[in-house]
Short mmCIF file of C-alpha atoms in Angstrom, two decimals:
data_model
loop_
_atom_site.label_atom_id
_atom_site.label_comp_id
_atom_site.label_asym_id
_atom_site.label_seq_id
_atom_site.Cartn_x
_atom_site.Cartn_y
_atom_site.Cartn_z
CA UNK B 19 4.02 -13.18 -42.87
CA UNK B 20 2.73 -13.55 -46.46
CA UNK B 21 4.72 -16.15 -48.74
CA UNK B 22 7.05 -14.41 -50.92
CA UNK B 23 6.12 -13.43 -54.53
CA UNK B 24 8.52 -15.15 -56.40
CA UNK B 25 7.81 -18.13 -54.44
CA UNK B 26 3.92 -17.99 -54.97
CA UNK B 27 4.29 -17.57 -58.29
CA UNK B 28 5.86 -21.34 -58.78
CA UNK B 29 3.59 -22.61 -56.46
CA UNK B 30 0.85 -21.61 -59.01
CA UNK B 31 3.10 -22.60 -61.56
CA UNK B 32 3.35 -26.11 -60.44
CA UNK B 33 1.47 -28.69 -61.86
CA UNK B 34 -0.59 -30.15 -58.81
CA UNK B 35 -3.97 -30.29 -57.51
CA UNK B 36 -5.23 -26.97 -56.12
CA UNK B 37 -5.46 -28.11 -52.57
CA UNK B 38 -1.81 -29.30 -52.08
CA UNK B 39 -1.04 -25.66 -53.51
CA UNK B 40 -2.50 -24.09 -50.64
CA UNK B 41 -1.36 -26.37 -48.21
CA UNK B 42 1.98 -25.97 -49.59
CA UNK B 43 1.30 -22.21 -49.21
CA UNK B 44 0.40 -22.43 -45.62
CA UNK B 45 3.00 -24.32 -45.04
CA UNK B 46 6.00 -22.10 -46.60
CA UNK B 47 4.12 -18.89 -45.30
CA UNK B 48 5.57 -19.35 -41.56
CA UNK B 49 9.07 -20.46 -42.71
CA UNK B 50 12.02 -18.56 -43.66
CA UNK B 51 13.71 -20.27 -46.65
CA UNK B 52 16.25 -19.97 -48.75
CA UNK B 53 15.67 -20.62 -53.01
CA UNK B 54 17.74 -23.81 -53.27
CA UNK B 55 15.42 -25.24 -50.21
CA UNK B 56 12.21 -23.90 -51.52
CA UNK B 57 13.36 -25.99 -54.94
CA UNK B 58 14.14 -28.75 -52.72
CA UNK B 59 10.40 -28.49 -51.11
CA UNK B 60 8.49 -28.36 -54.14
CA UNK B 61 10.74 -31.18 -56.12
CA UNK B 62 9.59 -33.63 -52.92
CA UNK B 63 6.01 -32.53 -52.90
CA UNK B 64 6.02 -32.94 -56.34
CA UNK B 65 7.39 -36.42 -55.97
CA UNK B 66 5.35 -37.15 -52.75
CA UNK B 67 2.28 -36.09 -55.22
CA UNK B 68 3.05 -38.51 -57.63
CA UNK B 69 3.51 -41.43 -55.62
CA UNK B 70 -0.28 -41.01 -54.51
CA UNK B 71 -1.79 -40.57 -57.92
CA UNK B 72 -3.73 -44.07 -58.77
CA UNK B 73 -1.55 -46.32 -61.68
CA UNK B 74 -2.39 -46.15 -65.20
CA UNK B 75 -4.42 -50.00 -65.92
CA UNK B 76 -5.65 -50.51 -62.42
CA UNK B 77 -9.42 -51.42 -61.49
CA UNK B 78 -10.40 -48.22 -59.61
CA UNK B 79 -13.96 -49.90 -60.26
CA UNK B 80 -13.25 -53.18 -58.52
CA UNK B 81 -11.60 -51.48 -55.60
CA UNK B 82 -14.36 -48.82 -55.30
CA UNK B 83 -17.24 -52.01 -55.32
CA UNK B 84 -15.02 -53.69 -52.57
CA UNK B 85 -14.50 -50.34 -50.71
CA UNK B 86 -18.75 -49.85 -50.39
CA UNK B 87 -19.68 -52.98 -50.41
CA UNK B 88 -17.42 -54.63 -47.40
CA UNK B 89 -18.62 -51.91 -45.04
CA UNK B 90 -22.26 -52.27 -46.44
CA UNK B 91 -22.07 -56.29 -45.05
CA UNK B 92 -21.41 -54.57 -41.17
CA UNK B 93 -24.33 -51.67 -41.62
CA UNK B 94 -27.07 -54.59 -41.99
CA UNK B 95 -25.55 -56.36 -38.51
CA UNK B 96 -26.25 -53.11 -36.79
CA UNK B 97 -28.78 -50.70 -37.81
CA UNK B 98 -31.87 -48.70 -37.21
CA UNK B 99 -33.34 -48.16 -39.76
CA UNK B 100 -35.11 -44.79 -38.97
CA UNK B 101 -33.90 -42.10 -36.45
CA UNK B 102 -35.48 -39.47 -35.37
CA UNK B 103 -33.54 -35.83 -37.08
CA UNK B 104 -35.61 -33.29 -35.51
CA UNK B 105 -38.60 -35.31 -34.35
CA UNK B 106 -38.56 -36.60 -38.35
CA UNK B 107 -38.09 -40.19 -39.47
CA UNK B 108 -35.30 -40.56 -41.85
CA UNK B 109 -34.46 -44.34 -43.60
CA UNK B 110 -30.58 -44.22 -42.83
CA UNK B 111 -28.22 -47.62 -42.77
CA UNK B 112 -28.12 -49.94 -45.59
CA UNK B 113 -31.43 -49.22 -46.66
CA UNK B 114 -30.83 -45.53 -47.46
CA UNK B 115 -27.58 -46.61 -49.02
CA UNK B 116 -29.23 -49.15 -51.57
CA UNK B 117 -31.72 -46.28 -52.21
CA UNK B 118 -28.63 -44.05 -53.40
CA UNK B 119 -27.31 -46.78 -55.36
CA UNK B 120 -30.42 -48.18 -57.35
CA UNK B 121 -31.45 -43.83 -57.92
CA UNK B 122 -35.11 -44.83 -57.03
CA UNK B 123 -37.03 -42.07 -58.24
CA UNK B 124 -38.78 -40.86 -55.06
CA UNK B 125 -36.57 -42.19 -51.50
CA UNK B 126 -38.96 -43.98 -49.19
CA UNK B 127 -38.75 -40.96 -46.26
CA UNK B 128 -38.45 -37.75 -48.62
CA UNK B 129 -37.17 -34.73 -46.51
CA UNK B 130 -36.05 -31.41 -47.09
CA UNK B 131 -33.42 -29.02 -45.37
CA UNK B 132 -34.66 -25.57 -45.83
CA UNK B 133 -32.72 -22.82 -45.08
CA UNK B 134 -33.64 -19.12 -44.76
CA UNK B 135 -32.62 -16.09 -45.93
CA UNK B 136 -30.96 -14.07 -43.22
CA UNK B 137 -34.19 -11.65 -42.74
CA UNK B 138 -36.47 -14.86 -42.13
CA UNK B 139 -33.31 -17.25 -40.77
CA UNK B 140 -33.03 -15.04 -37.68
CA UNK B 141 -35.85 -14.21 -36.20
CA UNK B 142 -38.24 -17.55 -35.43
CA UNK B 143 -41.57 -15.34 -35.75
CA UNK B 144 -40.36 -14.99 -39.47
CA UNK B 145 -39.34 -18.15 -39.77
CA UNK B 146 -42.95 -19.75 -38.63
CA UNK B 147 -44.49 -17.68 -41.10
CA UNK B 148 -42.38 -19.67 -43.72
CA UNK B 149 -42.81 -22.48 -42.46
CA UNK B 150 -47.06 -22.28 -43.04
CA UNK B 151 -46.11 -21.01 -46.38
CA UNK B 152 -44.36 -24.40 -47.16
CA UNK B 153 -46.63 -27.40 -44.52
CA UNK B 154 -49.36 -28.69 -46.42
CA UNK B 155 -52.62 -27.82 -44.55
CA UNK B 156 -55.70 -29.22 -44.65
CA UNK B 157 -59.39 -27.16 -44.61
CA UNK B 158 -60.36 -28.78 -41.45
CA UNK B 159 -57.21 -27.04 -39.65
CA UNK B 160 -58.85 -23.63 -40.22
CA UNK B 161 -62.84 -23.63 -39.16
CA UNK B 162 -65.67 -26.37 -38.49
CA UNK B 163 -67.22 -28.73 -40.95
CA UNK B 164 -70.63 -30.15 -40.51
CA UNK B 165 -72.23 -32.29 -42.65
CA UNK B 166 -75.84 -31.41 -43.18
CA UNK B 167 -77.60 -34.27 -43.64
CA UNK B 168 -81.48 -32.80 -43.98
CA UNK B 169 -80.48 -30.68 -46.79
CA UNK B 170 -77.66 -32.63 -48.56
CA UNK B 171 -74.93 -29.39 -47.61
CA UNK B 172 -71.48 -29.37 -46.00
CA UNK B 173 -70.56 -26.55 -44.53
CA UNK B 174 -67.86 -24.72 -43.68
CA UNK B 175 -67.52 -22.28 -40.88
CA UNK B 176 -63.92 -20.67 -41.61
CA UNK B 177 -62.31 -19.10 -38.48
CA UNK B 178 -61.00 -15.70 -39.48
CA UNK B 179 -58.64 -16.06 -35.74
CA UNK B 180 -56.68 -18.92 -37.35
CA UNK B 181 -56.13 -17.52 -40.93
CA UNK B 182 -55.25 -13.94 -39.17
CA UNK B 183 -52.52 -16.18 -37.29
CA UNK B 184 -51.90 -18.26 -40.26
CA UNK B 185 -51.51 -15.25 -42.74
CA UNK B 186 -53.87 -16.39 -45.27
CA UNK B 187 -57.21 -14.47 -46.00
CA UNK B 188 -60.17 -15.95 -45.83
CA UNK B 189 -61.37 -14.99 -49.18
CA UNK B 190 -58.09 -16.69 -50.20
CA UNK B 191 -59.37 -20.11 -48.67
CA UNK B 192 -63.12 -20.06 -49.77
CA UNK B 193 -62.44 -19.73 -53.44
CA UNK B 194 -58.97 -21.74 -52.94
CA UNK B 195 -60.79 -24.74 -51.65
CA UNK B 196 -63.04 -25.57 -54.24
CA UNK B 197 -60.80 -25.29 -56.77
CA UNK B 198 -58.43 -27.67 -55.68
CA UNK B 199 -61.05 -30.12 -54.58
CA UNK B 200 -61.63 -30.00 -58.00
CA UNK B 201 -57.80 -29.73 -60.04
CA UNK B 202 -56.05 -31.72 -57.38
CA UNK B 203 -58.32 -34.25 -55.63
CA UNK B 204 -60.28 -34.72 -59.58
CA UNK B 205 -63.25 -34.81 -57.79
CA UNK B 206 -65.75 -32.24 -59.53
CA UNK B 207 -69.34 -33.58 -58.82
CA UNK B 208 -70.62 -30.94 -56.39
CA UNK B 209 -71.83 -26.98 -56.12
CA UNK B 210 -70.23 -24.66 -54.17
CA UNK B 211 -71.08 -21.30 -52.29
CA UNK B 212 -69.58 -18.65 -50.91
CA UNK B 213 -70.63 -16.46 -48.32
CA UNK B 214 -68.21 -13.59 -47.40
CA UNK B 215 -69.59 -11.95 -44.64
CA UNK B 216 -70.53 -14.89 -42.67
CA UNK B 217 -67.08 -16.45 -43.64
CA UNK B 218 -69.09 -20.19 -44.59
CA UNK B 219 -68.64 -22.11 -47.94
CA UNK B 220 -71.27 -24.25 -48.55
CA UNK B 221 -70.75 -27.42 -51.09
CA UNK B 222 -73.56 -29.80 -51.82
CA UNK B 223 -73.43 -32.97 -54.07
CA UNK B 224 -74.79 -33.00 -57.92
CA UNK B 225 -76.54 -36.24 -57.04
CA UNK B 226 -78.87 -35.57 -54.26
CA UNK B 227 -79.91 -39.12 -54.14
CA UNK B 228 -76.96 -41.32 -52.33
CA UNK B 229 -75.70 -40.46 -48.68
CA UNK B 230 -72.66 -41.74 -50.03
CA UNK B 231 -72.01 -39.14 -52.30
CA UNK B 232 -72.35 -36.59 -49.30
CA UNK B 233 -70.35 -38.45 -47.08
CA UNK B 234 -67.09 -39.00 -50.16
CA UNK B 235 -67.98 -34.54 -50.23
CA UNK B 236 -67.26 -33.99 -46.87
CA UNK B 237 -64.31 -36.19 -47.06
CA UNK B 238 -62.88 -33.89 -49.64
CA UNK B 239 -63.23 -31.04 -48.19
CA UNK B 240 -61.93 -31.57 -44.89
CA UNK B 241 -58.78 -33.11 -46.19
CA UNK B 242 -58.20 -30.21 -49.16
CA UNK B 243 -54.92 -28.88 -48.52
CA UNK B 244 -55.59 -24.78 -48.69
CA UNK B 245 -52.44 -23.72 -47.79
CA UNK B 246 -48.51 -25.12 -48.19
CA UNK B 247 -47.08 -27.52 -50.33
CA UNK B 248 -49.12 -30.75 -51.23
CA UNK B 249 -46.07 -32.68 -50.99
CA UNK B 250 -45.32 -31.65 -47.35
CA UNK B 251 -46.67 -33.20 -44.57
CA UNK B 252 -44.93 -31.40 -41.79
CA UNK B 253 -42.44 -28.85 -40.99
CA UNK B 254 -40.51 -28.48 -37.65
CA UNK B 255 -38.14 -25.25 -37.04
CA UNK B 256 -35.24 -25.47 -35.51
CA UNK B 257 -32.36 -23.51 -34.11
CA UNK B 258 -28.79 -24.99 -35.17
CA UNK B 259 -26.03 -22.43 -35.26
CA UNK B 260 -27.35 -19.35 -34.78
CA UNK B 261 -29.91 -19.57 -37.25
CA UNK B 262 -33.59 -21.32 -37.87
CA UNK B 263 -33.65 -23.87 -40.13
CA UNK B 264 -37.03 -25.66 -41.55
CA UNK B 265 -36.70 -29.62 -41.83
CA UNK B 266 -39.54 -30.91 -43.83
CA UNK B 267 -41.55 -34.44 -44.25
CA UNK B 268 -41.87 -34.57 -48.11
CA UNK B 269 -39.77 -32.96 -50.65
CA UNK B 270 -40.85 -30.78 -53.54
CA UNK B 271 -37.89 -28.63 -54.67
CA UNK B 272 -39.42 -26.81 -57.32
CA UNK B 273 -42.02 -25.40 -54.91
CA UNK B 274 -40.27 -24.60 -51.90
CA UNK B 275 -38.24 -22.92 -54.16
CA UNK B 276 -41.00 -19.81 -54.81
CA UNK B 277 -41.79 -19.82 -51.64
CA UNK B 278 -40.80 -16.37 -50.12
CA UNK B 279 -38.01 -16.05 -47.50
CA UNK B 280 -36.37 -19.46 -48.53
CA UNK B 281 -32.62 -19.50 -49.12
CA UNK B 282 -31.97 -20.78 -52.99
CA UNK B 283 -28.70 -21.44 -52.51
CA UNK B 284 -28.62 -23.81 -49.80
CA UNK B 285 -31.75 -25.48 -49.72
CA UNK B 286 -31.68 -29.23 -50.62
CA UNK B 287 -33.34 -32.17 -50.29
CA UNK B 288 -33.14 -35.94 -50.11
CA UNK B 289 -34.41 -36.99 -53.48
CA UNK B 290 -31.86 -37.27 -56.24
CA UNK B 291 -34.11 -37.23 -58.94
CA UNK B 292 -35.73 -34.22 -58.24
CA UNK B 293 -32.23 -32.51 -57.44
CA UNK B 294 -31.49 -34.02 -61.02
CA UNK B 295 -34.50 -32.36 -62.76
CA UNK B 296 -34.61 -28.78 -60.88
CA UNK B 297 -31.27 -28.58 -60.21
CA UNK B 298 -29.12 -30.47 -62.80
CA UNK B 299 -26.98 -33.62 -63.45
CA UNK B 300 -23.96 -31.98 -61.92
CA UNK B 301 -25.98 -31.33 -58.80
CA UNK B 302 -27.27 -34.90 -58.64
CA UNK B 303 -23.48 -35.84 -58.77
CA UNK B 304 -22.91 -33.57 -55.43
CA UNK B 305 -25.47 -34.68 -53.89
CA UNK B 306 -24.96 -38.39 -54.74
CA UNK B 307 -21.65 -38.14 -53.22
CA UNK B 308 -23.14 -36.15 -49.76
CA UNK B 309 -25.63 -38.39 -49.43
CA UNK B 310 -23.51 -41.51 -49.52
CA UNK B 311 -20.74 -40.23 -47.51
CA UNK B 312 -23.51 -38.85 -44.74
CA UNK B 313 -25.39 -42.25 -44.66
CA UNK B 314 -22.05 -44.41 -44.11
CA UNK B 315 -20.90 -41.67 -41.30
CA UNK B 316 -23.68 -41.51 -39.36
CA UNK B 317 -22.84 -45.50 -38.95
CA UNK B 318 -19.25 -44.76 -38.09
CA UNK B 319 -18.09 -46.17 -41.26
CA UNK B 320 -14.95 -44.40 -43.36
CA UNK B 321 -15.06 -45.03 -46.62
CA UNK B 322 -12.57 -43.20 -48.70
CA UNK B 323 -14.57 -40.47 -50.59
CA UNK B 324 -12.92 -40.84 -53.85
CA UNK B 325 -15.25 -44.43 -53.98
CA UNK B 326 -18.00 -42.26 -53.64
CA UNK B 327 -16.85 -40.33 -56.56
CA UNK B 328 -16.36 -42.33 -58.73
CA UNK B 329 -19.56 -44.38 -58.57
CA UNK B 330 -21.20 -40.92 -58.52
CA UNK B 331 -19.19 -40.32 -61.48
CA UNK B 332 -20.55 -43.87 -63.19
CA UNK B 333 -24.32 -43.70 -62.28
CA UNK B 334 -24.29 -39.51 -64.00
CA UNK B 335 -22.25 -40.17 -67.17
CA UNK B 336 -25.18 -40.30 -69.81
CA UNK B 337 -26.75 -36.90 -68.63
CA UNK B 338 -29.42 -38.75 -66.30
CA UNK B 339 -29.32 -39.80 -62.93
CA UNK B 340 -28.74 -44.17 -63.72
CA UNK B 341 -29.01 -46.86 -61.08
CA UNK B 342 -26.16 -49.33 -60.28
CA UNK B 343 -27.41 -52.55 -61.86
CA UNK B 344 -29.08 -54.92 -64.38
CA UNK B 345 -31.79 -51.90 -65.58
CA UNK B 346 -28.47 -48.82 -65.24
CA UNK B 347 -24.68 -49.38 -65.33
CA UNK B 348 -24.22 -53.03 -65.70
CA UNK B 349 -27.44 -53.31 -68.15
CA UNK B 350 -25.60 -51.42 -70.47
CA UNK B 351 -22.52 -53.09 -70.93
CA UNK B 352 -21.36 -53.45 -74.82
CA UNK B 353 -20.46 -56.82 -74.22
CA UNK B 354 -23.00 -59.58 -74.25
CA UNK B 355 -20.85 -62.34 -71.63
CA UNK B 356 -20.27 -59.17 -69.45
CA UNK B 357 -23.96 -58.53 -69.06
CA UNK B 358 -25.02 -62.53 -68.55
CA UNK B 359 -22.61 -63.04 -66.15
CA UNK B 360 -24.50 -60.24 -64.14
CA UNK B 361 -27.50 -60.79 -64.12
CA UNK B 362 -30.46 -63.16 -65.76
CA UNK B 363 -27.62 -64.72 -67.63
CA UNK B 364 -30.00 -66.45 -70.03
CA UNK B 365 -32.56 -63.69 -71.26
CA UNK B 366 -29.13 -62.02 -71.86
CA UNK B 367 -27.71 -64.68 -74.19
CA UNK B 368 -31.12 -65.66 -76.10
CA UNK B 369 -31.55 -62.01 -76.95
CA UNK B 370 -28.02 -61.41 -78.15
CA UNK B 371 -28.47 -64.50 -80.32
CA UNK B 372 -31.82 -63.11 -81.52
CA UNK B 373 -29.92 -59.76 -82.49
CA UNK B 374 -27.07 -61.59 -83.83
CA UNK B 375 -24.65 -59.46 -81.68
CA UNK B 376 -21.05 -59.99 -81.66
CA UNK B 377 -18.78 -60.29 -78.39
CA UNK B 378 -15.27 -58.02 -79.31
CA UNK B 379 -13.70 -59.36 -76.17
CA UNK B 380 -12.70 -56.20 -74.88
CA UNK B 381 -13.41 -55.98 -71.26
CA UNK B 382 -12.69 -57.53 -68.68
CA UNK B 383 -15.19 -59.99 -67.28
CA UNK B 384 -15.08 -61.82 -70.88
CA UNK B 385 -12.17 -62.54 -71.08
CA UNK B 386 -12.15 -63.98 -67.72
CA UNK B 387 -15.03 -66.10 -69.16
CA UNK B 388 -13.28 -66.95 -72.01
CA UNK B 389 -9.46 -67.67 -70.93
CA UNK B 390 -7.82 -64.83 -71.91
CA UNK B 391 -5.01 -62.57 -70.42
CA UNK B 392 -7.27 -59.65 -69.07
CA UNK B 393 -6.40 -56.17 -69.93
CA UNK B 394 -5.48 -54.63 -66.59
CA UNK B 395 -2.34 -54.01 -65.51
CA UNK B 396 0.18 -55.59 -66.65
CA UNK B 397 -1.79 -57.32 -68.84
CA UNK B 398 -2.66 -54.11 -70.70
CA UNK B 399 0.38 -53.03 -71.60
CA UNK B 400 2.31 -54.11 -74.86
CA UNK B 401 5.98 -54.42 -74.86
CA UNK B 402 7.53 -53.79 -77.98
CA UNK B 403 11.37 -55.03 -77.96
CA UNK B 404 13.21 -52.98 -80.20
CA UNK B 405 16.14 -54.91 -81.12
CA UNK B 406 19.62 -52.72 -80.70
CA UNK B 407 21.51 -52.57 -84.13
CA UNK B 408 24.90 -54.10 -83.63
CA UNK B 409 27.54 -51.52 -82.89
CA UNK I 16 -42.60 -13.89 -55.11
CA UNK I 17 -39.02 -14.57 -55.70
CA UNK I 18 -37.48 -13.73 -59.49
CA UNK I 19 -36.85 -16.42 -61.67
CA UNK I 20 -34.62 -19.32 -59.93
CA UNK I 21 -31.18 -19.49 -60.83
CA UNK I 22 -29.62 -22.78 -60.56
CA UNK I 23 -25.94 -21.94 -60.82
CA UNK I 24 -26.18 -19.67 -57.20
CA UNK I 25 -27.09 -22.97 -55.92
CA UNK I 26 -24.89 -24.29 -53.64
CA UNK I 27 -24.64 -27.65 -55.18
CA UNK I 28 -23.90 -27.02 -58.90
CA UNK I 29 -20.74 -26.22 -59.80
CA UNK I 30 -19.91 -23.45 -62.50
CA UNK I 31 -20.90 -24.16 -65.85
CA UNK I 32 -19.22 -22.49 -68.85
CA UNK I 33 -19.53 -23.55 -72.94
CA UNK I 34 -16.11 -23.90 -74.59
CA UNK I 35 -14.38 -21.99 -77.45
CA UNK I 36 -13.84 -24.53 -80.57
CA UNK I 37 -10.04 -24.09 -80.18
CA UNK I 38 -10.65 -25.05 -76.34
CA UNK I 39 -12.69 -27.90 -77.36
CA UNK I 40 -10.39 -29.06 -79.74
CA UNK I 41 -7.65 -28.64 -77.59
CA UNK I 42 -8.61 -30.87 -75.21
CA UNK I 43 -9.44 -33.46 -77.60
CA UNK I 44 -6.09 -33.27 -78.61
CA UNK I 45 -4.95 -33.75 -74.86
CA UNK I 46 -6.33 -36.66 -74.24
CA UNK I 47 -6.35 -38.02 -77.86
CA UNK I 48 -10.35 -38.46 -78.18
CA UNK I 49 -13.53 -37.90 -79.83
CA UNK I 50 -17.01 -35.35 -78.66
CA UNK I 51 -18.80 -38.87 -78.45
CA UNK I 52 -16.41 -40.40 -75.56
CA UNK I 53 -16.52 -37.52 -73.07
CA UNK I 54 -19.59 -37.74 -70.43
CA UNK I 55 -22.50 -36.17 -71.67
CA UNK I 56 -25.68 -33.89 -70.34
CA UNK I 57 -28.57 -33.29 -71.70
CA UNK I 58 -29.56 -29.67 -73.82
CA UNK I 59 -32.85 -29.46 -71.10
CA UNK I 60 -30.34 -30.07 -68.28
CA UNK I 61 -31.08 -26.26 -65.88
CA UNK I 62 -27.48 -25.65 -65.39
CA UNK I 63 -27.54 -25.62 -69.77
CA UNK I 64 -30.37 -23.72 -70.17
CA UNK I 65 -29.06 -21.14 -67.67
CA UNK I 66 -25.94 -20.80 -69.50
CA UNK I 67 -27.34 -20.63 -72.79
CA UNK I 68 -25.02 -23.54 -73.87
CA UNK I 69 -26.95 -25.86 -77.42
CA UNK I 70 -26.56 -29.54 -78.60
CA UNK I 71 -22.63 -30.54 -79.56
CA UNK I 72 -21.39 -27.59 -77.30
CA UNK I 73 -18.75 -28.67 -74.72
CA UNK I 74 -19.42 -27.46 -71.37
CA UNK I 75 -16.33 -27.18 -68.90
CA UNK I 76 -17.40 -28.06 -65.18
CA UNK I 77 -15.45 -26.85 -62.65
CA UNK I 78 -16.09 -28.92 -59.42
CA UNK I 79 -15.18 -28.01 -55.74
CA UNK I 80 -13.36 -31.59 -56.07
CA UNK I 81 -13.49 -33.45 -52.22
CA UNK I 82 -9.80 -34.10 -53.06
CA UNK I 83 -8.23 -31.94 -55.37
CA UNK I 84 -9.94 -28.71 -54.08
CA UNK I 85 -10.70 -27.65 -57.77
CA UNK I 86 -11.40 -30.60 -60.70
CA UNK I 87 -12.22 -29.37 -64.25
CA UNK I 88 -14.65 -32.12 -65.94
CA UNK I 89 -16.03 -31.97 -69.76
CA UNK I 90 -19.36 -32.38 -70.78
CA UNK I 91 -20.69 -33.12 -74.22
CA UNK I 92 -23.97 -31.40 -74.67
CA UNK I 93 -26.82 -34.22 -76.09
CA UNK I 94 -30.41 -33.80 -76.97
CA UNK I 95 -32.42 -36.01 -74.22
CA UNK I 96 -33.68 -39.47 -76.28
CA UNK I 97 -37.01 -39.84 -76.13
CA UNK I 98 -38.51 -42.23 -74.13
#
């Protein structure tokens, strides 16, 4: 039975958060009630509500540091560091979590989740096609190299079999090759040749003399990726409800993004600074908070999600993507004691005396230093006694 | 190959959308503050390009909150420093 109009209509009046509404809603649906009762509900989830809403002057910061870090002290007795997610090595544990938290700018096991449209997503042909579109793959992968050694040449014998399977022409390869030898390896001192019917490229060195110029050639060109993504290494399908899904070694948003048959909308990837620069600051937030909460899960640890948020909140506040710490959040303090008592306390206090900065005593942590009532609280609230006039 | 990317179909970024003056104002009134003290983002941010939205704009962010189910959050558009 749906909820009554009138009734629905208060509920969405009602000044609470959108979930309670449609718990509420749920709720009420199955139940007969009368108006004075329904009044009676809503006054005592409206109470209930504001019970649970954090007090005005308390350190949600303090609690949220004690909420991560306590749990972060039993992660280091008890962790793997990798595990294997689909035959792929993934930092998890503590180290994962101070990657979050310091927002290095490249995570030290990049990976990708990379979902497929439903054309590619459900048939696993389709989906290995993709996935050759996307794994970086080197020239020796698709024909012979030999190094010639009597006339200075390394050549290439491309197997039309593999790029047939691969989907790549062979024309596509031969002129691809030396091209990125030469714009992404910066290595330009050779010739090249191409010989389309035979399917060989030939490249020989500018300096003849030196077998060491041959041998740094060949080198090149059997490691030149000719198809994929530079960035990554490998890709391995897999089936997980119902549909294929690519997990990737390396991460490189931006390009996985044009690749054709991947799913825009719910691709993502471990690296926070690139979800910051392709995707935005408010993405970065999300995926701040995923990551965190995923990392201190797969250790069996609960930590109340609104921590999360809030340091999420913290470390994307200027419109970038800033670490917890002396270089981010704490380096930035207004308040000279705050920052010394941080972190290299002295470089802190000769520079501020360099700059001739003043201290306004307005935080906390100076006050502490200094012997003065903090202003948390009770101790930031002013009571004003207004003196009753005599009746 | 795939049209130009947008960001906001993305899973992970919550609606954008630039504020009326009165809006802006508004809120400011609300919470009894200045542009300068709400969070910022930066004018080459994708989510602002996509919308179109220029330095001093507020943008409203509407979040699919863990807690709340729906959070509104205010962003004051800045022009990224230079490093």
């Amino acid at each position: 039975m749906p909820l009554l109009e009138k009734y629905d209509k208060k509920v969405e009046a009602a000044t609470l958060p959108q979930k309670t509404k449609d718990q509420l809603r749920k709720f009420l649906a199955e139940k007969e009630i009368s108006d004075s009762q329904f009044k009676q509900i809503l006054d005592k989830v409206y109470a209930e509500y504001k019970s649970t809403r954090i007090e005005a002057c308390e350190a949600v910061g303090v609690i949220a540091a004690q909420s991560v870090g306590e749990p972060g002290t039993q992660m280091t007795m008890r962790t793997f560091h990798y595990a294997g997610v689909a035959e792929i090595n993934v930092t998890l544990g503590l180290p994962r979590l101070i990657e979050i938290m310091d927002a290095r700018k490249e995570p030290s096991t990049p990976t990708m989740t990379v979902f497929l449209e439903s054309e590619y997503g459900n048939d696993r042909d389709k989906a290995r096609e993709v996935s050759w579109q996307i794994e970086a793959a080197p020239l020796h992968e698709f024909g012979d190299i030999t190094t010639d050694m009597e006339n200075m040449h390394v050549v290439v014998h491309v197997n039309t079999k593999v790029c047939d399977k691969r989907k790549i022409s062979v024309m596509d390869i031969m002129e691809g090759a030396p091209k990125k030898i030469r714009d992404r390896r910066h290595y330009r001192d050779f010739e090249h040749e191409i010989d389309e019917a035979k399917a060989t490229l030939t490249f020989s060195p500018k300096d003849k003399e030196s077998y060491q110029n041959l041998f740094q050639l060949a080198e090149h060109v059997r490691n030149v990726i000719v198809q994929g993504i530079d960035d990554i290494l490998r890709v391995v399908v897999r089936k997980e409800s119902g549909e294929y899904i690519l997990y990737t070694e390396g991460s490189n948003l931006k390009d996985v993004f044009d690749v054709v048959g991947v799913d825009t909308s719910r691709t993502r990837t471990n690296n926070i600074s690139e979800i910051a620069n392709v995707l935005g600051i408010e993405a970065a937030r999300n995926a701040i908070i995923h990551e965190a909460v995923s990392t201190l899960n797969e250790q069996g640890i609960a930590v109340d999600v609104r921590h999360l948020m809030l340091v999420s909140d913290m470390m994307c506040m200027e419109g970038e993507v800033k670490q917890i710490g002396r270089h981010g959040i704490a380096g930035e303090k207004e308040s000279v004691l705050s920052r010394a008592a941080f972190e290299v306390t002295v470089n802190h206090l000769l520079d501020a005396a360099v700059a001739n900065e003043v201290d306004e005593l307005s935080g906390v942590t100076e006050n502490v230093i200094v012997g003065q009532p903090i202003q948390l609280g009770t101790g930031d609230v002013k009571l004003i006694a207004v003196r009753q006039k005599d009746n | 190959m795939s049209t130009k990317l947008n960001v906001l179909d993305h899973a992970m970024v919550p609606d954008h959308k630039i504020m009326s003056e009165e809006e802006v104002s508004e809120l400011l009134t609300l919470y009894n503050i200045t542009t300068e003290q709400l969070p910022k983002i930066y004018n080459d941010d994708p989510a602002v390009k996509t919308i179109g939205a220029e330095v001093d704009d507020v943008i409203k962010v509407i979040r699919a909150s863990h807690t709340a189910g729906r959070a509104e959050a205010f962003r004051l558009v800045i022009k990224r420093p230079k490093k």
